[in-house]
Coordinates of C-alpha atoms and ligand atoms in Angstrom, one line a residue:
M1 CA 54.7 19.4 19.3
S2 CA 53.2 16.0 18.6
V3 CA 54.8 12.9 20.1
K4 CA 56.5 10.7 17.6
I5 CA 57.1 6.9 17.5
P6 CA 60.3 5.8 19.4
R7 CA 63.4 5.3 17.3
G8 CA 63.8 1.7 16.1
T9 CA 60.1 0.8 16.3
Q10 CA 57.4 0.9 13.7
D11 CA 53.7 1.0 13.2
I12 CA 52.4 -1.8 11.1
L13 CA 49.5 -0.3 9.3
P14 CA 46.5 -1.9 7.4
G15 CA 47.8 -2.7 3.9
T16 CA 51.0 -4.0 5.4
V17 CA 49.7 -6.0 8.3
E18 CA 48.1 -8.5 5.9
K19 CA 51.7 -9.4 4.8
W20 CA 52.6 -10.1 8.4
Q21 CA 49.5 -12.2 8.9
Y22 CA 50.2 -14.1 5.8
V23 CA 53.8 -15.1 6.7
E24 CA 52.9 -15.7 10.3
A25 CA 50.2 -18.1 9.2
I26 CA 52.7 -19.9 6.9
A27 CA 55.2 -20.3 9.8
K28 CA 52.4 -21.6 12.1
K29 CA 51.2 -24.0 9.5
V30 CA 54.6 -25.4 8.9
C31 CA 55.1 -25.7 12.7
Q32 CA 51.9 -27.6 13.0
N33 CA 53.0 -30.0 10.2
Y34 CA 56.1 -30.7 12.2
Q35 CA 54.1 -31.1 15.4
Y36 CA 55.3 -28.0 17.3
Q37 CA 52.9 -26.3 19.6
E38 CA 52.6 -22.6 20.5
I39 CA 53.9 -21.2 23.8
R40 CA 53.4 -17.6 25.0
T41 CA 55.7 -16.2 27.7
P42 CA 55.7 -12.7 29.3
I43 CA 57.2 -9.7 27.5
F44 CA 59.4 -9.0 30.6
E45 CA 61.3 -11.4 32.8
H46 CA 63.7 -11.1 35.7
T47 CA 66.9 -9.5 34.4
E48 CA 68.9 -12.4 35.9
L49 CA 67.3 -14.9 33.5
F50 CA 69.1 -13.2 30.5
Q51 CA 72.3 -12.6 32.4
R52 CA 72.6 -16.3 33.2
S53 CA 71.5 -17.7 29.9
V54 CA 72.4 -15.3 27.1
G55 CA 75.6 -14.6 28.9
D56 CA 77.2 -11.7 30.8
T57 CA 79.9 -11.1 28.2
T58 CA 77.5 -10.9 25.2
D59 CA 76.6 -7.6 23.5
I60 CA 73.0 -8.3 24.2
V61 CA 73.4 -8.4 28.0
Q62 CA 76.2 -5.8 28.2
K63 CA 74.7 -3.1 25.9
E64 CA 71.3 -3.9 24.5
M65 CA 68.9 -4.8 27.2
Y66 CA 65.9 -2.6 28.2
T67 CA 66.3 -3.1 31.9
F68 CA 64.3 -1.2 34.6
N69 CA 63.3 -1.5 38.2
D70 CA 59.6 -1.9 38.9
R71 CA 57.9 -0.2 41.8
G72 CA 58.9 -3.1 44.1
E73 CA 62.6 -2.5 43.2
R74 CA 62.9 -5.7 41.2
S75 CA 65.1 -5.6 38.2
L76 CA 63.1 -6.6 35.1
T77 CA 64.1 -6.7 31.4
L78 CA 62.1 -6.6 28.3
R79 CA 62.9 -9.9 26.6
P80 CA 65.7 -9.5 24.0
E81 CA 65.1 -13.0 22.7
G82 CA 62.8 -16.0 23.3
T83 CA 65.0 -19.1 24.2
A84 CA 65.7 -18.1 27.8
A85 CA 62.1 -17.6 28.7
V86 CA 61.0 -20.8 26.9
V87 CA 63.6 -22.8 28.9
R88 CA 62.6 -21.1 32.1
S89 CA 59.0 -22.1 31.4
F90 CA 60.0 -25.6 30.5
V91 CA 61.7 -26.0 33.9
E92 CA 59.1 -24.1 35.9
N93 CA 56.2 -26.1 34.4
K94 CA 58.1 -29.4 34.6
M95 CA 57.6 -30.1 31.0
F96 CA 60.5 -32.5 31.2
G97 CA 58.0 -34.8 32.9
Q98 CA 55.6 -34.9 29.9
P99 CA 55.3 -38.2 28.2
N100 CA 56.1 -36.9 24.8
Q101 CA 59.7 -35.9 24.5
P102 CA 61.2 -33.8 23.0
V103 CA 58.9 -31.0 23.9
K104 CA 58.5 -29.1 20.6
L105 CA 57.4 -25.4 20.9
F106 CA 57.1 -22.3 18.8
Y107 CA 56.6 -18.7 19.6
N108 CA 55.9 -15.5 17.8
G109 CA 56.2 -12.1 19.6
P110 CA 58.0 -8.9 20.1
M111 CA 61.6 -8.7 21.4
F112 CA 63.6 -5.7 22.4
R113 CA 67.2 -4.8 21.9
Y114 CA 68.8 -1.3 22.3
E115 CA 70.8 -1.6 19.0
R116 CA 71.7 1.1 16.5
P117 CA 68.7 1.1 14.2
Q118 CA 69.4 0.5 10.5
S119 CA 67.8 -1.4 7.7
G120 CA 66.7 -4.8 9.1
R121 CA 67.7 -3.8 12.6
F122 CA 65.0 -2.5 15.0
R123 CA 64.8 -1.9 18.7
Q124 CA 61.4 -3.7 18.8
F125 CA 61.1 -6.6 16.4
V126 CA 59.0 -9.7 16.2
Q127 CA 60.7 -13.0 16.4
F128 CA 59.2 -16.3 15.2
G129 CA 61.1 -19.1 17.0
V130 CA 61.1 -22.8 17.6
E131 CA 62.6 -24.8 20.5
A132 CA 62.8 -28.6 20.6
I133 CA 63.8 -29.5 24.2
G134 CA 64.6 -33.1 25.3
S135 CA 66.6 -34.8 22.6
E136 CA 70.2 -35.1 21.6
D137 CA 69.6 -36.9 18.4
P138 CA 71.2 -35.3 15.3
A139 CA 67.9 -36.1 13.5
I140 CA 66.2 -33.4 15.6
D141 CA 68.8 -30.9 14.6
A142 CA 68.1 -31.8 10.9
E143 CA 64.3 -31.5 11.6
V144 CA 64.7 -28.0 13.1
L145 CA 66.8 -27.0 10.1
A146 CA 64.3 -28.5 7.6
L147 CA 61.5 -26.7 9.4
V148 CA 63.0 -23.3 9.0
M149 CA 64.0 -23.9 5.4
D150 CA 60.4 -25.1 4.7
I151 CA 59.0 -21.8 6.1
Y152 CA 61.2 -19.8 3.8
Q153 CA 60.3 -22.0 0.8
E154 CA 56.6 -21.7 1.6
A155 CA 57.1 -17.9 1.8
G156 CA 58.6 -18.0 -1.8
L157 CA 62.2 -17.3 -0.9
K158 CA 64.8 -18.8 -3.3
Q159 CA 68.0 -16.8 -2.7
I160 CA 68.9 -18.1 0.7
E161 CA 71.8 -20.0 2.1
L162 CA 72.0 -22.2 5.1
V163 CA 75.3 -22.0 7.0
V164 CA 76.2 -24.5 9.7
N165 CA 79.0 -25.0 12.1
S166 CA 79.7 -27.0 15.2
L167 CA 80.7 -25.4 18.5
G168 CA 81.5 -28.8 20.0
D169 CA 80.8 -30.0 23.5
A170 CA 82.4 -28.7 26.7
E171 CA 85.6 -30.7 26.2
S172 CA 86.1 -29.5 22.7
R173 CA 85.4 -25.9 23.7
T174 CA 87.9 -25.9 26.5
A175 CA 90.6 -27.0 24.1
H176 CA 89.5 -24.4 21.5
R177 CA 89.3 -21.7 24.2
E178 CA 92.9 -22.3 25.2
A179 CA 94.0 -22.1 21.6
L180 CA 92.1 -18.8 21.2
V181 CA 93.7 -17.3 24.3
N182 CA 97.2 -18.3 23.0
H183 CA 96.3 -16.8 19.6
F184 CA 95.0 -13.4 20.7
E185 CA 96.9 -12.8 24.0
P186 CA 100.2 -11.5 22.5
R187 CA 98.4 -8.8 20.6
I188 CA 95.3 -8.2 22.6
G189 CA 96.4 -4.6 23.2
E190 CA 95.4 -3.9 19.5
F191 CA 91.8 -4.9 20.2
C192 CA 88.9 -2.9 21.7
Q193 CA 88.3 -2.7 25.5
D194 CA 85.4 -5.2 25.3
C195 CA 87.7 -7.8 23.6
Q196 CA 90.4 -7.2 26.1
S197 CA 88.0 -8.1 28.9
R198 CA 86.6 -11.0 26.9
L199 CA 90.0 -12.6 26.4
K200 CA 90.0 -14.4 29.8
K201 CA 86.3 -14.5 30.4
N202 CA 85.0 -15.7 27.1
P203 CA 87.5 -15.6 24.1
L204 CA 85.0 -17.0 21.7
R205 CA 83.1 -13.7 21.9
I206 CA 86.1 -11.9 20.4
L207 CA 85.3 -13.7 17.1
D208 CA 81.8 -12.1 17.2
C209 CA 83.1 -8.5 17.8
K210 CA 81.6 -5.9 15.5
K211 CA 84.5 -3.4 16.0
D212 CA 87.5 -5.7 15.5
R213 CA 86.0 -7.7 12.7
E214 CA 88.8 -6.6 10.2
H215 CA 91.8 -7.4 12.5
E216 CA 94.2 -9.8 10.7
L217 CA 94.2 -12.1 13.8
M218 CA 90.5 -12.8 13.2
S219 CA 90.8 -14.7 10.0
S220 CA 93.8 -16.7 11.2
A221 CA 92.1 -17.6 14.5
P222 CA 92.1 -21.3 15.4
S223 CA 89.0 -23.1 14.0
I224 CA 86.7 -24.9 16.4
L225 CA 86.5 -27.7 13.8
D226 CA 90.1 -28.6 14.5
F227 CA 89.3 -29.1 18.2
L228 CA 86.2 -31.2 18.0
N229 CA 86.5 -34.5 20.0
D230 CA 85.2 -37.7 18.5
Y231 CA 81.7 -37.4 19.9
S232 CA 81.3 -33.8 18.7
R233 CA 82.8 -34.6 15.3
T234 CA 80.6 -37.7 14.8
Y235 CA 77.5 -35.7 15.9
F236 CA 78.3 -32.9 13.4
E237 CA 78.9 -35.4 10.6
K238 CA 75.5 -37.0 11.3
V239 CA 73.7 -33.7 11.2
Q240 CA 75.3 -33.0 7.8
K241 CA 74.5 -36.5 6.5
Y242 CA 70.8 -36.0 7.4
L243 CA 70.7 -32.6 5.7
T244 CA 72.2 -34.2 2.6
D245 CA 69.6 -37.0 2.8
L246 CA 66.9 -34.3 3.0
N247 CA 68.3 -32.5 0.0
I248 CA 68.9 -29.4 2.0
P249 CA 71.9 -27.5 0.6
F250 CA 74.2 -26.0 3.2
T251 CA 77.7 -24.7 3.6
V252 CA 80.0 -25.2 6.6
D253 CA 81.5 -22.0 8.1
P254 CA 83.9 -22.6 11.0
T255 CA 83.9 -18.9 11.8
L256 CA 80.1 -18.9 12.7
V257 CA 80.0 -18.5 16.4
R258 CA 76.6 -16.8 17.2
G259 CA 76.2 -13.9 19.6
L260 CA 74.7 -15.8 22.6
D261 CA 76.6 -17.9 25.1
Y262 CA 74.3 -20.9 25.5
Y263 CA 75.3 -22.7 22.2
N264 CA 77.2 -25.9 21.7
H265 CA 77.4 -28.5 18.9
T266 CA 75.2 -27.4 16.0
A267 CA 75.1 -23.6 15.3
F268 CA 73.5 -22.2 12.2
E269 CA 72.3 -19.1 10.3
V270 CA 70.2 -18.6 7.2
M271 CA 71.5 -15.8 5.0
S272 CA 69.8 -13.9 2.3
K273 CA 71.7 -13.6 -1.0
A274 CA 69.2 -11.3 -2.6
E275 CA 70.5 -8.1 -4.0
G276 CA 69.1 -5.1 -2.1
F277 CA 68.4 -7.0 1.1
G278 CA 70.8 -4.8 2.9
A279 CA 74.1 -4.9 4.8
I280 CA 72.8 -7.3 7.4
T281 CA 72.4 -10.6 5.6
T282 CA 71.3 -12.8 8.4
L283 CA 67.7 -13.9 8.2
C284 CA 67.7 -16.5 11.0
G285 CA 69.9 -17.8 13.7
G286 CA 69.9 -20.8 16.0
G287 CA 71.6 -23.7 17.4
R288 CA 71.9 -26.4 20.1
Y289 CA 72.0 -25.5 23.8
N290 CA 72.7 -28.7 25.8
G291 CA 73.6 -27.1 29.2
L292 CA 71.0 -24.4 29.3
V293 CA 68.1 -26.3 31.0
S294 CA 70.3 -27.6 33.9
Q295 CA 71.8 -24.1 34.2
M296 CA 68.3 -22.8 34.6
G297 CA 67.7 -25.2 37.5
G298 CA 66.2 -28.1 35.5
P299 CA 67.5 -31.6 34.8
D300 CA 70.3 -32.1 32.3
V301 CA 68.1 -32.0 29.2
P302 CA 69.4 -30.9 25.8
G303 CA 67.7 -28.5 23.4
I304 CA 67.9 -26.9 20.0
G305 CA 66.1 -24.1 18.2
F306 CA 66.1 -21.0 16.1
A307 CA 64.5 -17.6 15.7
F308 CA 64.0 -15.2 12.8
S309 CA 62.4 -11.8 12.7
I310 CA 59.3 -11.3 10.6
E311 CA 60.8 -7.9 9.7
R312 CA 63.8 -9.5 8.0
L313 CA 61.7 -12.2 6.4
L314 CA 59.4 -9.6 4.8
S315 CA 62.4 -7.6 3.6
A316 CA 63.8 -10.7 2.0
I317 CA 60.5 -11.3 0.3
E318 CA 60.5 -7.7 -1.0
A319 CA 64.2 -7.9 -2.1
E320 CA 63.4 -11.1 -4.1
G321 CA 60.3 -9.5 -5.6
V322 CA 58.0 -12.3 -4.3
Q323 CA 54.4 -11.4 -4.8
L324 CA 52.4 -12.6 -1.8
P325 CA 48.9 -13.8 -2.8
I326 CA 47.1 -11.4 -0.6
E327 CA 43.8 -10.3 -1.9
Q328 CA 41.3 -8.5 0.2
Q329 CA 37.8 -9.1 -0.9
L330 CA 34.5 -8.0 0.6
D331 CA 31.5 -10.3 0.0
C332 CA 28.8 -7.7 -0.2
Y333 CA 28.5 -3.9 -0.1
L334 CA 25.0 -2.6 0.7
V335 CA 24.1 0.6 -1.2
S336 CA 21.0 2.4 0.0
L337 CA 19.1 5.4 -1.2
G338 CA 16.6 7.3 0.9
D339 CA 16.1 7.5 4.7
E340 CA 13.9 4.4 5.0
A341 CA 16.2 2.2 2.9
K342 CA 19.2 3.6 4.9
D343 CA 17.5 2.6 8.2
Y344 CA 16.7 -0.8 6.8
T345 CA 20.3 -1.6 5.9
V346 CA 21.4 -1.2 9.5
K347 CA 19.5 -4.4 10.3
L348 CA 20.2 -6.1 6.9
L349 CA 23.9 -5.5 7.4
H350 CA 23.8 -7.1 10.8
Q351 CA 21.9 -10.1 9.4
L352 CA 24.4 -10.6 6.6
R353 CA 27.3 -10.5 9.1
K354 CA 25.5 -12.9 11.4
A355 CA 25.1 -15.3 8.4
G356 CA 28.9 -15.3 8.0
I357 CA 28.9 -12.9 5.0
G358 CA 31.5 -10.1 5.0
A359 CA 29.5 -7.0 4.6
E360 CA 29.8 -3.2 4.7
R361 CA 27.6 -0.1 4.1
D362 CA 28.1 3.7 3.9
Y363 CA 28.3 5.7 7.1
Q364 CA 29.0 9.1 5.5
D365 CA 25.5 9.8 4.0
R366 CA 27.0 9.7 0.5
K367 CA 25.3 9.7 -2.8
M368 CA 24.9 6.5 -4.8
K369 CA 27.9 7.1 -7.0
A370 CA 30.2 7.6 -4.0
Q371 CA 28.8 4.5 -2.4
L372 CA 29.5 2.5 -5.5
K373 CA 33.1 3.9 -5.5
S374 CA 33.5 2.6 -2.0
A375 CA 32.3 -0.8 -3.0
D376 CA 34.8 -0.8 -5.7
R377 CA 37.7 0.3 -3.4
L378 CA 36.8 -2.5 -1.0
N379 CA 36.8 -5.0 -3.9
A380 CA 33.2 -6.1 -3.2
R381 CA 32.2 -9.3 -4.9
F382 CA 28.5 -8.4 -4.8
V383 CA 26.8 -5.0 -4.6
A384 CA 23.2 -4.9 -3.3
I385 CA 21.2 -1.8 -4.0
L386 CA 18.2 -0.9 -2.0
G387 CA 16.1 2.2 -2.9
E388 CA 12.7 3.3 -1.7
D389 CA 10.9 1.6 -4.6
E390 CA 12.7 -1.7 -4.0
L391 CA 12.0 -1.5 -0.3
N392 CA 8.3 -0.9 -0.9
A393 CA 8.2 -3.9 -3.2
G394 CA 10.1 -6.1 -0.7
K395 CA 12.9 -6.5 -3.2
I396 CA 16.7 -5.8 -3.5
N397 CA 18.9 -5.5 -6.5
V398 CA 22.0 -7.7 -6.5
K399 CA 24.9 -7.2 -8.8
D400 CA 27.6 -9.7 -9.3
M401 CA 30.7 -7.5 -9.8
E402 CA 32.7 -10.3 -11.5
S403 CA 30.1 -11.2 -14.3
G404 CA 28.3 -7.9 -14.3
E405 CA 25.0 -9.8 -14.0
Q406 CA 22.2 -8.1 -12.1
E407 CA 19.2 -9.6 -10.5
E408 CA 16.2 -8.4 -8.4
V409 CA 15.6 -10.8 -5.5
L410 CA 13.0 -10.9 -2.7
L411 CA 14.3 -9.2 0.4
D412 CA 13.4 -12.1 2.6
Q413 CA 15.3 -14.5 0.3
F414 CA 18.3 -12.1 -0.1
I415 CA 20.7 -13.7 2.3
E416 CA 20.0 -17.3 1.1
T417 CA 20.3 -16.2 -2.5
L418 CA 23.6 -14.5 -1.8
K419 CA 24.9 -17.5 0.0
T420 CA 24.1 -19.7 -3.0
K421 CA 25.8 -17.2 -5.4
M422 CA 28.8 -17.1 -3.2
G423 CA 29.0 -20.8 -3.0
A424 CA 28.9 -20.9 -6.8
K425 CA 31.8 -18.6 -7.4
Ligands
HAM1 P1 69.7 -14.1 17.4 O1 70.7 -14.5 16.4 O2 70.1 -13.1 18.5 O3 69.3 -15.5 18.1 O4 68.4 -13.6 16.7 C1 67.7 -14.4 15.8 C2 67.1 -13.6 14.7 O5 66.3 -12.5 15.2 C3 68.1 -12.9 13.8 O6 68.6 -13.8 12.8 C4 67.2 -11.8 13.2 O7 66.3 -12.4 12.2 C5 66.3 -11.5 14.3 N1 66.8 -10.2 15.0 C6 67.7 -10.1 16.0 N2 67.9 -8.9 16.3 C7 67.1 -8.1 15.5 C8 66.9 -6.7 15.4 N3 67.5 -5.8 16.2 N4 66.0 -6.3 14.4 C9 65.4 -7.2 13.6 N5 65.6 -8.5 13.7 C10 66.5 -9.0 14.7 C11 68.3 -15.6 19.1 O8 67.6 -14.7 19.5 C12 68.2 -17.0 19.7 N6 67.2 -16.9 20.8 C13 67.7 -17.9 18.6 C14 67.6 -19.3 19.1 C15 66.4 -19.9 19.4 N7 68.6 -20.1 19.3 C16 68.1 -21.3 19.8 N8 66.8 -21.1 19.8

């Protein structure tokens, strides 16, 4: 029996990988415009990193991590998300000491969660994420939101919605937490085991429960927005003002709590409203994490960021019917006839490539007609035909596949002629 790909993972084959490259390039370009720099962190980290940052009571840490002991009996975990590692690296590399603050970073790489696979939900997925660490200015919250909306706009998405909320600061959260306990406690027996243990440890997590979503106490739960202190309320109002100034439409949803523990103040998600996108409508999630850097052993430095998976971005693109301008074109296909000409194209092909011209030839000893078919399949801009006669005369036949024009050129001027023709297109 042949070995199959693990559940929840996928091969990204040629033909599809170009779409990935295209949207990843857009995201990188937008990040560069906003002055964010790339960071690459390891695929696995010490398990403790995620327990301490993402939070012990979250689904990610309790149920979804790929955790294993290495041969030295250290507990390691395949990263389920990127923020924890970026913050670890920020502290470890003392980036808080850099002259330019906030430190603005982006990343793009595989993440791993043991979730039930379904449309838009994988066990290995690629997150593109951004973190701005070192500023508690509502303008940077607005910048991060503008950045992600720009990426989606550049990718051609129209049917998307930005949803924001504030989770407040520590004081606001303590007040809200107390109200949540009072709200749920009398009927906590009607909730799942997880929620029962969350009640005292972290009642906010109850609002994020997938099993008890429909319980009537959920919709009537006290809203964090009623518990924001002056600082938190003013902060949130400023973020909204800036978004309005930037003409970025948004809605406020007081029930948006996010599935990770490190958030405070601004929390947000971008949803797809496209029909056929699937049951999971979240494209992107993020928010502010002011206590995380100090919790990870660094100074008390605030941060904000987001992440989205390329998988969900591409399904939104498909659901909206956006045509990505991906056209594969080959500069020149070398057709050869006869043994001597075939031998000659080995060198000629190499010279073309060294001259920066995308080139290909036949390796299956095929007849002229089949070689021309290959050139066609590869969308060759020029086809150059070399037979024994041409070779003896020191010439090669060049055909412009767009105009249909055909020209015999001297072999030793072939590459220069082709370059000129390519420049003229
Ligand atoms: P998250 O909400 O857990 O946040 O994930 C962010 C995004 O990753 C989701 O909106 C979705 O696009 C994608 N995603 C998550 N799980 C899966 C999955 N199983 N399959 C496909 N895509 C998935 C975070 O991870 C935070 N670190 C975001 C952040 C950055 N907050 C601040 N900075």
